[in-house]
N, CA, C and O of each residue as an XYZ file, in Angstrom:
720
protein
N       7.786     -6.375    -20.675
C       8.968     -5.564    -20.637
C       9.105     -4.677    -21.877
O       9.961     -3.793    -21.905
N       8.285     -4.897    -22.890
C       8.333     -4.038    -24.067
C       8.023     -2.591    -23.709
O       8.502     -1.665    -24.365
N       7.226     -2.401    -22.674
C       6.873     -1.050    -22.234
C       8.123     -0.268    -21.836
O       8.191      0.943    -22.043
N       9.100     -0.952    -21.271
C      10.309     -0.284    -20.765
C      11.265      0.152    -21.869
O      12.250      0.837    -21.591
N      10.997     -0.228    -23.110
C      11.871      0.187    -24.217
C      11.893      1.703    -24.389
O      12.874      2.253    -24.891
N      10.834      2.377    -23.983
C      10.787      3.830    -24.130
C      11.746      4.549    -23.176
O      11.957      5.756    -23.301
N      12.327      3.809    -22.224
C      13.263      4.393    -21.266
C      14.716      4.119    -21.672
O      15.591      3.956    -20.822
N      14.952      4.072    -22.967
C      16.300      3.907    -23.500
C      16.702      5.184    -24.225
O      15.906      5.788    -24.945
N      17.949      5.580    -24.018
C      18.464      6.785    -24.667
C      19.504      6.356    -25.707
O      20.569      5.855    -25.344
N      19.205      6.547    -26.994
C      20.193      6.218    -28.027
C      21.232      7.342    -28.131
O      20.963      8.400    -28.698
N      22.404      7.097    -27.582
C      23.420      8.139    -27.505
C      24.426      8.108    -28.649
O      25.188      9.061    -28.811
N      24.451      7.040    -29.448
C      25.504      6.901    -30.455
C      25.448      7.996    -31.524
O      26.494      8.395    -32.036
N      24.276      8.483    -31.868
C      24.170      9.511    -32.900
C      24.216     10.927    -32.369
O      24.094     11.878    -33.142
N      24.387     11.089    -31.074
C      24.390     12.424    -30.475
C      25.765     13.077    -30.582
O      26.795     12.413    -30.465
N      25.760     14.353    -30.799
C      27.016     15.112    -30.829
C      27.513     15.311    -29.397
O      26.738     15.199    -28.447
N      28.774     15.600    -29.247
C      29.329     15.887    -27.927
C      28.643     17.132    -27.368
O      28.372     18.084    -28.100
N      28.368     17.115    -26.077
C      27.698     18.241    -25.428
C      26.515     17.782    -24.603
O      26.363     16.593    -24.322
N      25.674     18.734    -24.216
C      24.516     18.455    -23.360
C      23.276     18.151    -24.191
O      23.024     18.767    -25.227
N      22.509     17.175    -23.700
C      21.254     16.780    -24.344
C      20.237     16.520    -23.238
O      20.554     15.879    -22.235
N      19.024     17.014    -23.419
C      17.975     16.859    -22.410
C      16.886     15.933    -22.917
O      16.506     15.966    -24.087
N      16.386     15.092    -21.991
C      15.307     14.154    -22.281
C      14.295     14.233    -21.149
O      14.624     14.607    -20.023
N      13.055     13.873    -21.470
C      12.008     13.878    -20.453
C      11.232     12.570    -20.539
O      10.881     12.116    -21.629
N      10.965     11.966    -19.378
C      10.268     10.686    -19.311
C       9.140     10.776    -18.290
O       9.311     11.322    -17.200
N       7.991     10.234    -18.662
C       6.860     10.123    -17.742
C       6.905      8.739    -17.093
O       7.113      7.732    -17.771
N       6.710      8.702    -15.795
C       6.728      7.441    -15.053
C       5.380      7.296    -14.364
O       5.027      8.100    -13.501
N       4.632      6.275    -14.746
C       3.298      6.061    -14.190
C       3.107      4.630    -13.720
O       4.071      3.888    -13.532
N       1.853      4.256    -13.534
C       1.512      2.941    -13.001
C       2.032      1.804    -13.885
O       2.469      0.776    -13.369
N       1.990      1.975    -15.203
C       2.466      0.921    -16.104
C       3.953      0.642    -15.900
O       4.401     -0.498    -16.025
N       4.706      1.681    -15.587
C       6.135      1.508    -15.319
C       6.333      0.598    -14.113
O       7.128     -0.340    -14.168
N       5.618      0.866    -13.027
C       5.784      0.083    -11.801
C       5.222     -1.325    -11.956
O       5.676     -2.244    -11.274
N       4.240     -1.514    -12.843
C       3.695     -2.847    -13.109
C       4.743     -3.775    -13.714
O       4.630     -4.995    -13.589
N       5.744     -3.224    -14.358
C       6.803     -4.030    -14.977
C       7.738     -4.638    -13.940
O       8.511     -5.539    -14.263
N       7.680     -4.163    -12.708
C       8.534     -4.658    -11.638
C       7.661     -5.301    -10.576
O       6.953     -4.620     -9.835
N       7.723     -6.623    -10.516
C       6.837     -7.393     -9.647
C       6.989     -7.055     -8.171
O       5.993     -6.992     -7.450
N       8.205     -6.838     -7.713
C       8.452     -6.647     -6.281
C       8.707     -5.189     -5.911
O       9.386     -4.911     -4.923
N       8.175     -4.272     -6.686
C       8.388     -2.860     -6.432
C       7.679     -2.421     -5.157
O       6.547     -2.828     -4.897
N       8.346     -1.591     -4.368
C       7.709     -1.011     -3.181
C       6.616     -0.035     -3.591
O       5.624      0.138     -2.883
N       6.808      0.596     -4.737
C       5.841      1.557     -5.260
C       5.014      0.850     -6.329
O       5.565      0.279     -7.271
N       3.708      0.889     -6.182
C       2.824      0.261     -7.168
C       2.157      1.300     -8.067
O       1.804      1.008     -9.209
N       1.989      2.503     -7.547
C       1.352      3.572     -8.312
C       2.114      4.865     -8.099
O       2.664      5.120     -7.028
N       2.132      5.667     -9.139
C       2.802      6.943     -9.029
C       2.617      7.752    -10.293
O       2.220      7.228    -11.334
N       2.907      9.020    -10.187
C       2.852      9.929    -11.321
C       4.078     10.838    -11.204
O       4.070     11.830    -10.475
N       5.134     10.470    -11.945
C       6.398     11.162    -11.824
C       6.878     11.646    -13.186
O       6.496     11.118    -14.230
N       7.717     12.656    -13.138
C       8.340     13.190    -14.338
C       9.853     13.155    -14.107
O      10.349     13.679    -13.109
N      10.578     12.533    -15.038
C      12.034     12.463    -14.928
C      12.653     13.317    -16.026
O      12.467     13.056    -17.215
N      13.385     14.328    -15.614
C      14.127     15.156    -16.555
C      15.564     14.664    -16.514
O      16.230     14.724    -15.480
N      16.027     14.177    -17.657
C      17.345     13.571    -17.743
C      18.238     14.455    -18.604
O      17.909     14.777    -19.746
N      19.364     14.836    -18.034
C      20.347     15.637    -18.757
C      21.561     14.753    -19.009
O      22.167     14.231    -18.073
N      21.908     14.594    -20.276
C      23.021     13.736    -20.662
C      24.122     14.606    -21.252
O      23.913     15.304    -22.244
N      25.282     14.556    -20.639
C      26.439     15.277    -21.158
C      27.349     14.252    -21.815
O      27.962     13.428    -21.135
N      27.435     14.305    -23.146
C      28.231     13.334    -23.887
C      29.650     13.851    -24.077
O      29.875     14.971    -24.534
N      30.600     12.993    -23.709
C      32.009     13.258    -23.934
C      32.578     12.097    -24.739
O      31.870     11.126    -25.007
N      33.826     12.182    -25.120
C      34.412     11.158    -25.984
C      34.475      9.788    -25.320
O      34.204      8.777    -25.967
N      34.826      9.740    -24.043
C      35.008      8.448    -23.379
C      33.978      8.167    -22.291
O      34.045      7.132    -21.627
N      33.039      9.067    -22.105
C      32.032      8.836    -21.064
C      30.818      9.720    -21.253
O      30.819     10.677    -22.028
N      29.767      9.354    -20.501
C      28.541     10.145    -20.410
C      28.344     10.508    -18.955
O      28.589      9.690    -18.067
N      27.906     11.721    -18.707
C      27.500     12.118    -17.357
C      25.994     12.343    -17.426
O      25.515     13.224    -18.140
N      25.260     11.531    -16.673
C      23.802     11.559    -16.748
C      23.257     12.045    -15.410
O      23.528     11.459    -14.362
N      22.486     13.124    -15.466
C      21.879     13.701    -14.272
C      20.370     13.539    -14.358
O      19.759     13.849    -15.380
N      19.770     13.047    -13.268
C      18.336     12.811    -13.197
C      17.711     13.795    -12.220
O      18.221     13.984    -11.115
N      16.615     14.420    -12.619
C      15.793     15.207    -11.702
C      14.394     14.598    -11.772
O      13.701     14.718    -12.782
N      13.996     13.947    -10.690
C      12.729     13.217    -10.654
C      11.810     13.901     -9.656
O      12.178     14.130     -8.504
N      10.600     14.226    -10.121
C       9.627     14.858     -9.227
C       8.233     14.366     -9.556
O       7.942     13.966    -10.683
N       7.382     14.403     -8.553
C       5.993     13.971     -8.717
C       5.500     13.357     -7.423
O       5.957     13.711     -6.336
N       4.560     12.429     -7.553
C       3.992     11.773     -6.371
C       4.035     10.262     -6.546
O       3.892      9.742     -7.652
N       4.235      9.573     -5.430
C       4.126      8.125     -5.390
C       3.071      7.766     -4.359
O       2.894      8.470     -3.364
N       2.371      6.664     -4.603
C       1.339      6.251     -3.660
C       1.954      5.293     -2.644
O       2.568      4.289     -3.003
N       1.773      5.627     -1.373
C       2.282      4.812     -0.275
C       1.122      4.349      0.587
O       0.022      4.895      0.499
N       1.360      3.350      1.415
C       0.367      2.869      2.360
C       0.848      3.223      3.763
O       1.971      2.896      4.149
N      -0.005      3.886      4.507
C       0.334      4.316      5.865
C       0.513      3.094      6.759
O      -0.330      2.197      6.762
N       1.602      3.057      7.515
C       1.867      1.945      8.422
C       0.994      2.002      9.674
O       0.915      1.018     10.409
N       0.340      3.128      9.929
C      -0.494      3.270     11.111
C      -1.954      2.942     10.805
O      -2.547      2.082     11.456
N      -2.538      3.629      9.808
C      -3.974      3.464      9.545
C      -4.275      2.653      8.279
O      -5.440      2.399      7.974
N      -3.236      2.246      7.541
C      -3.357      1.410      6.335
C      -4.058      2.092      5.168
O      -4.472      1.417      4.225
N      -4.201      3.405      5.207
C      -4.776      4.143      4.083
C      -3.699      4.391      3.032
O      -2.528      4.583      3.360
N      -4.109      4.385      1.766
C      -3.215      4.776      0.692
C      -3.224      6.299      0.581
O      -4.275      6.927      0.711
N      -2.063      6.887      0.341
C      -1.980      8.333      0.205
C      -0.864      8.674     -0.775
O       0.068      7.895     -0.973
N      -0.975      9.846     -1.381
C       0.033     10.319     -2.308
C       1.114     11.072     -1.539
O       0.827     11.961     -0.736
N       2.349     10.700     -1.800
C       3.485     11.329     -1.150
C       4.322     12.053     -2.195
O       4.752     11.431     -3.167
N       4.563     13.349     -2.022
C       5.380     14.065     -3.002
C       6.845     13.659     -2.899
O       7.347     13.354     -1.817
N       7.511     13.659     -4.033
C       8.938     13.357     -4.059
C       9.615     14.249     -5.089
O       9.062     14.516     -6.155
N      10.803     14.701     -4.762
C      11.571     15.581     -5.638
C      13.042     15.398     -5.274
O      13.462     15.767     -4.177
N      13.819     14.835     -6.183
C      15.219     14.577     -5.890
C      16.048     14.529     -7.170
O      15.518     14.458     -8.279
N      17.373     14.571     -6.979
C      18.306     14.501     -8.101
C      19.313     13.395     -7.849
O      19.694     13.128     -6.709
N      19.735     12.760     -8.922
C      20.755     11.714     -8.885
C      21.685     11.909    -10.070
O      21.349     12.596    -11.034
N      22.858     11.296     -9.988
C      23.817     11.399    -11.091
C      24.548     10.075    -11.244
O      24.854      9.397    -10.264
N      24.819      9.725    -12.486
C      25.581      8.514    -12.778
C      26.554      8.818    -13.920
O      26.266      9.631    -14.798
N      27.693      8.159    -13.888
C      28.693      8.308    -14.938
C      28.747      7.001    -15.723
O      28.792      5.918    -15.140
N      28.741      7.112    -17.042
C      28.820      5.946    -17.918
C      30.165      6.012    -18.633
O      30.448      6.959    -19.366
N      30.990      4.987    -18.405
C      32.310      4.935    -19.032
C      32.290      3.935    -20.175
O      31.640      2.894    -20.089
N      33.003      4.256    -21.241
C      33.133      3.363    -22.386
C      34.499      2.702    -22.344
O      35.513      3.369    -22.136
N      34.525      1.387    -22.542
C      35.782      0.644    -22.540
C      35.825     -0.294    -23.740
O      34.804     -0.556    -24.376
N      37.020     -0.793    -24.038
C      37.169     -1.789    -25.101
C      36.445     -3.067    -24.691
O      36.282     -3.335    -23.501
N      36.017     -3.843    -25.656
C      35.250     -5.070    -25.390
C      35.988     -6.024    -24.461
O      35.382     -6.604    -23.561
N      37.301     -6.192    -24.672
C      38.031     -7.160    -23.851
C      38.184     -6.682    -22.404
O      38.479     -7.484    -21.518
N      37.987     -5.385    -22.158
C      38.106     -4.862    -20.797
C      36.775     -4.776    -20.085
O      36.728     -4.596    -18.868
N      35.706     -4.902    -20.823
C      34.380     -4.772    -20.201
C      34.076     -6.013    -19.385
O      34.044     -7.121    -19.918
N      33.854     -5.832    -18.105
C      33.540     -6.968    -17.241
C      32.148     -6.862    -16.637
O      31.809     -7.609    -15.720
N      31.362     -5.960    -17.135
C      29.989     -5.748    -16.670
C      29.905     -5.438    -15.181
O      28.847     -5.609    -14.575
N      30.995     -4.991    -14.589
C      30.939     -4.617    -13.180
C      30.403     -3.196    -13.078
O      30.693     -2.332    -13.905
N      29.622     -2.992    -12.047
C      29.030     -1.675    -11.845
C      29.376     -1.167    -10.458
O      29.345     -1.916     -9.482
N      29.697      0.084    -10.385
C      29.884      0.779     -9.127
C      28.570      1.514     -8.870
O      27.702      1.539     -9.741
N      28.413      2.103     -7.708
C      27.177      2.822     -7.421
C      26.962      4.000     -8.362
O      25.835      4.269     -8.777
N      28.029      4.693     -8.693
C      27.913      5.892     -9.506
C      28.526      5.752    -10.894
O      28.530      6.712    -11.665
N      29.045      4.565    -11.225
C      29.700      4.375    -12.515
C      29.146      3.117    -13.189
O      29.102      2.042    -12.591
N      28.728      3.277    -14.442
C      28.274      2.159    -15.258
C      29.285      1.991    -16.381
O      29.723      2.972    -16.982
N      29.653      0.755    -16.661
C      30.625      0.474    -17.709
C      29.898     -0.115    -18.909
O      29.171     -1.100    -18.784
N      30.101      0.502    -20.085
C      29.531      0.013    -21.336
C      30.655     -0.236    -22.334
O      31.728      0.362    -22.248
N      30.392     -1.121    -23.271
C      31.354     -1.379    -24.344
C      31.278     -0.235    -25.349
O      30.243      0.420    -25.475
N      32.356      0.000    -26.049
C      32.374      1.072    -27.054
C      31.394      0.803    -28.186
O      31.002      1.724    -28.903
N      30.997     -0.457    -28.351
C      30.055     -0.809    -29.418
C      28.596     -0.597    -29.010
O      27.709     -0.638    -29.863
N      28.333     -0.371    -27.714
C      26.954     -0.116    -27.268
C      26.493      1.217    -27.829
O      27.284      2.148    -27.985
N      25.209      1.298    -28.130
C      24.682      2.500    -28.771
C      23.541      3.165    -28.009
O      23.106      4.257    -28.376
N      23.044      2.508    -26.936
C      21.966      3.131    -26.160
C      22.136      2.816    -24.681
O      22.765      1.830    -24.298
N      21.561      3.676    -23.874
C      21.614      3.539    -22.421
C      20.214      3.275    -21.917
O      19.306      4.078    -22.133
N      20.033      2.143    -21.240
C      18.737      1.787    -20.670
C      18.670      2.350    -19.249
O      19.408      1.909    -18.368
N      17.783      3.326    -19.028
C      17.712      3.977    -17.713
C      16.532      3.485    -16.877
O      16.323      3.984    -15.771
N      15.752      2.515    -17.375
C      14.571      2.039    -16.643
C      14.948      1.510    -15.263
O      14.305      1.856    -14.272
N      15.972      0.683    -15.190
C      16.377      0.116    -13.904
C      16.912      1.201    -12.975
O      16.680      1.159    -11.767
N      17.622      2.165    -13.535
C      18.116      3.273    -12.716
C      16.950      4.058    -12.115
O      16.954      4.364    -10.923
N      15.955      4.382    -12.937
C      14.786      5.111    -12.445
C      14.075      4.314    -11.353
O      13.715      4.856    -10.308
N      13.881      3.035    -11.608
C      13.231      2.155    -10.631
C      13.993      2.162     -9.304
O      13.396      2.320     -8.240
N      15.305      1.990     -9.374
C      16.117      1.963     -8.153
C      16.070      3.298     -7.418
O      15.884      3.331     -6.202
N      16.235      4.389     -8.143
C      16.235      5.703     -7.501
C      14.917      5.984     -6.790
O      14.913      6.517     -5.680
N      13.810      5.633     -7.415
C      12.493      5.899     -6.821
C      12.263      5.013     -5.608
O      11.808      5.498     -4.572
N      12.568      3.722     -5.714
C      12.308      2.804     -4.605
C      13.225      3.047     -3.412
O      12.839      2.773     -2.276
N      14.422      3.552     -3.650
C      15.312      3.877     -2.540
C      14.758      5.065     -1.746
O      15.027      5.192     -0.552
N      14.000      5.917     -2.393
C      13.438      7.107     -1.733
C      12.194      6.797     -0.895
O      11.704      7.674     -0.183
N      11.678      5.571     -0.967
C      10.509      5.215     -0.155
C      10.960      5.147      1.301
O      11.911      4.434      1.621
N      10.285      5.884      2.187
C      10.694      5.876      3.594
C      10.508      4.497      4.223
O       9.609      3.743      3.851
N      11.367      4.187      5.172
C      11.293      2.910      5.881
C       9.972      2.796      6.650
O       9.368      1.725      6.708
N       9.545      3.885      7.225
C       8.293      3.931      7.988
C       7.427      5.018      7.366
O       7.811      6.188      7.346
N       6.264      4.635      6.858
C       5.395      5.613      6.206
C       4.224      5.966      7.108
O       3.624      5.107      7.754
N       3.919      7.251      7.131
C       2.800      7.750      7.932
C       2.171      8.918      7.191
O       2.867      9.815      6.715
N       0.846      8.896      7.098
C       0.102      9.923      6.354
C       0.539     11.328      6.729
O       0.842     12.149      5.863
N       0.569     11.599      8.029
C       0.829     12.964      8.484
C       2.278     13.394      8.262
O       2.566     14.590      8.262
N       3.194     12.445      8.073
C       4.598     12.806      7.886
C       4.995     12.898      6.422
O       5.730     13.811      6.047
N       4.529     11.976      5.579
C       4.933     11.979      4.179
C       3.861     12.506      3.231
O       4.155     12.789      2.069
N       2.634     12.642      3.701
C       1.558     13.151      2.850
C       1.461     14.667      2.924
O       2.107     15.302      3.758
N       0.653     15.237      2.049
C       0.442     16.679      2.045
C      -0.903     17.008      2.677
O      -1.952     16.645      2.145
N      -0.869     17.691      3.804
C      -2.072     18.168      4.492
C      -3.091     17.067      4.752
O      -4.293     17.286      4.601
N      -2.621     15.882      5.143
C      -3.538     14.803      5.509
C      -3.094     14.217      6.847
O      -1.943     14.357      7.259
N      -4.021     13.570      7.496
C      -3.719     12.890      8.753
C      -4.261     11.469      8.666
O      -5.002     11.126      7.745
N      -3.886     10.671      9.620
C      -4.362      9.290      9.651
C      -5.881      9.261      9.826
O      -6.480     10.181     10.382
N      -6.476      8.192      9.341
C      -7.919      7.988      9.405
C      -8.355      7.936     10.873
O      -7.941      7.029     11.596
N      -9.191      8.899     11.339
C      -9.577      8.929     12.758
C     -10.361      7.684     13.178
O     -10.248      7.244     14.322
N     -11.146      7.120     12.278
C     -11.914      5.909     12.601
C     -10.973      4.739     12.878
O     -11.191      3.970     13.814
N      -9.928      4.609     12.064
C      -8.962      3.524     12.258
C      -8.151      3.756     13.531
O      -7.869      2.805     14.260
N      -7.774      5.001     13.807
C      -7.035      5.297     15.032
C      -7.868      4.988     16.274
O      -7.343      4.492     17.271
N      -9.169      5.282     16.211
C     -10.060      4.965     17.327
C     -10.164      3.455     17.517
O     -10.176      2.960     18.644
N     -10.237      2.744     16.424
C     -10.335      1.283     16.492
C      -9.058      0.693     17.100
O      -9.128     -0.215     17.927
N      -7.901      1.203     16.695
C      -6.626      0.722     17.232
C      -6.536      1.030     18.723
O      -6.123      0.184     19.515
N      -6.923      2.236     19.095
C      -6.897      2.632     20.502
C      -7.813      1.753     21.338
O      -7.459      1.358     22.449
N      -8.992      1.447     20.804
C      -9.953      0.600     21.510
C      -9.396     -0.812     21.694
O      -9.554     -1.397     22.766
N      -8.753     -1.365     20.676
C      -8.182     -2.704     20.786
C      -7.028     -2.732     21.778
O      -6.874     -3.707     22.514
N      -6.218     -1.687     21.811
C      -5.129     -1.624     22.781
C      -5.673     -1.557     24.204
O      -5.134     -2.179     25.120
N      -6.744     -0.796     24.369
C      -7.343     -0.666     25.687
C      -7.927     -1.998     26.140
O      -7.770     -2.379     27.300
N      -8.596     -2.706     25.244
C      -9.179     -4.000     25.587
C      -8.100     -5.016     25.924
O      -8.281     -5.822     26.838
N      -6.992     -4.997     25.216
C      -5.933     -5.973     25.492
C      -5.249     -5.683     26.823
O      -4.756     -6.608     27.469
N      -5.206     -4.428     27.248
C      -4.585     -4.110     28.529
C      -5.508     -4.410     29.708
O      -5.060     -4.456     30.853
N      -6.775     -4.611     29.433
C      -7.738     -4.899     30.494
C      -7.912     -6.395     30.729
O      -8.892     -6.809     31.349
N      -6.995     -7.197     30.254
C      -7.104     -8.643     30.451
C      -6.949     -8.928     31.938
O      -5.982     -8.508     32.573
N      -7.894     -9.629     32.461
C      -7.846     -9.966     33.890
C      -7.211    -11.331     34.066
O      -7.025    -12.079     33.106
N      -6.884    -11.639     35.307
C      -6.218    -12.902     35.578
C      -7.129    -14.086     35.329
O      -6.643    -15.197     35.115
N      -8.459    -13.879     35.352
C      -9.370    -14.998     35.102
C      -9.289    -15.464     33.654
O      -9.496    -16.645     33.372
N      -8.996    -14.567     32.749
C      -8.963    -14.940     31.338
C      -7.591    -15.472     30.928
O      -7.426    -15.934     29.799
N      -6.619    -15.416     31.812
C      -5.278    -15.901     31.488
C      -5.227    -17.399     31.729
O      -5.666    -17.894     32.767
N      -4.690    -18.100     30.764
C      -4.495    -19.543     30.861
C      -3.587    -19.813     32.052
O      -2.533    -19.188     32.176
N      -3.973    -20.727     32.927
C      -3.164    -20.986     34.129
C      -1.732    -21.417     33.805
O      -0.830    -21.233     34.623
N      -1.523    -21.979     32.639
C      -0.167    -22.390     32.273
C       0.738    -21.176     32.073
O       1.960    -21.284     32.182
N       0.138    -20.021     31.780
C       0.912    -18.807     31.544
C       0.935    -17.887     32.765
O       1.594    -16.848     32.739
N       0.241    -18.244     33.805
C       0.144    -17.387     34.987
C       1.515    -17.118     35.613
O       1.761    -16.027     36.128
N       2.387    -18.092     35.570
C       3.724    -17.907     36.140
C       4.487    -16.814     35.392
O       5.277    -16.085     35.992
N       4.257    -16.704     34.113
C       4.914    -15.663     33.346
C       4.415    -14.271     33.750
O       5.183    -13.309     33.749
N       3.147    -14.170     34.088
C       2.606    -12.881     34.541
C       3.288    -12.436     35.833
O       3.504    -11.242     36.043
N       3.627    -13.390     36.697
C       4.330    -13.046     37.936
C       5.718    -12.479     37.631
O       6.177    -11.562     38.312
N       6.374    -13.013     36.629
C       7.700    -12.518     36.251
C       7.563    -11.087     35.744
O       8.367    -10.221     36.088
N       6.539    -10.843     34.923
C       6.320     -9.522     34.347
C       6.049     -8.493     35.441
O       6.504     -7.354     35.338
N       5.318     -8.875     36.485
C       4.933     -7.949     37.537
C       6.075     -7.677     38.513
O       6.024     -6.700     39.259
N       7.089     -8.513     38.519
C       8.208     -8.322     39.476
C       9.236     -7.401     38.955
O      10.230     -7.140     39.632
């Protein structure tokens, strides 16, 4: 987890106003999260922090590629991603801080001096992973592996050609239900 220390923004010494930061997100970043949907990627996060007296407004612009596995042909492919997110960080007195988080609001104590954005980056990227991945839909100018598609088609054809002789007699009654 020492690797993730570079994804902290020390805001206590910053003057009020806008401040820009840039972070590279690569394979080592995703290695820090055991159950990440994304294992490999090459992303750039441009973070704009607007510091005010009682809060921070943090805007993320993340772009690059993540490696996904096609659900059809099982090939790994690079999928482009480009999106923006925003979060508000509010400062409260210590006795009022309850560590509760809203989707768009993070609460920090007035004594905190840095903002750890590693978990935010991880969440934003993993939420963008499509539920169903397919080379031709999420990749750039690629299609599914024709050899694998032929193999899948051949197996489907063979399974549909099952004759009644190969069916276990105990299951034959179920075939009658299916045919009716």
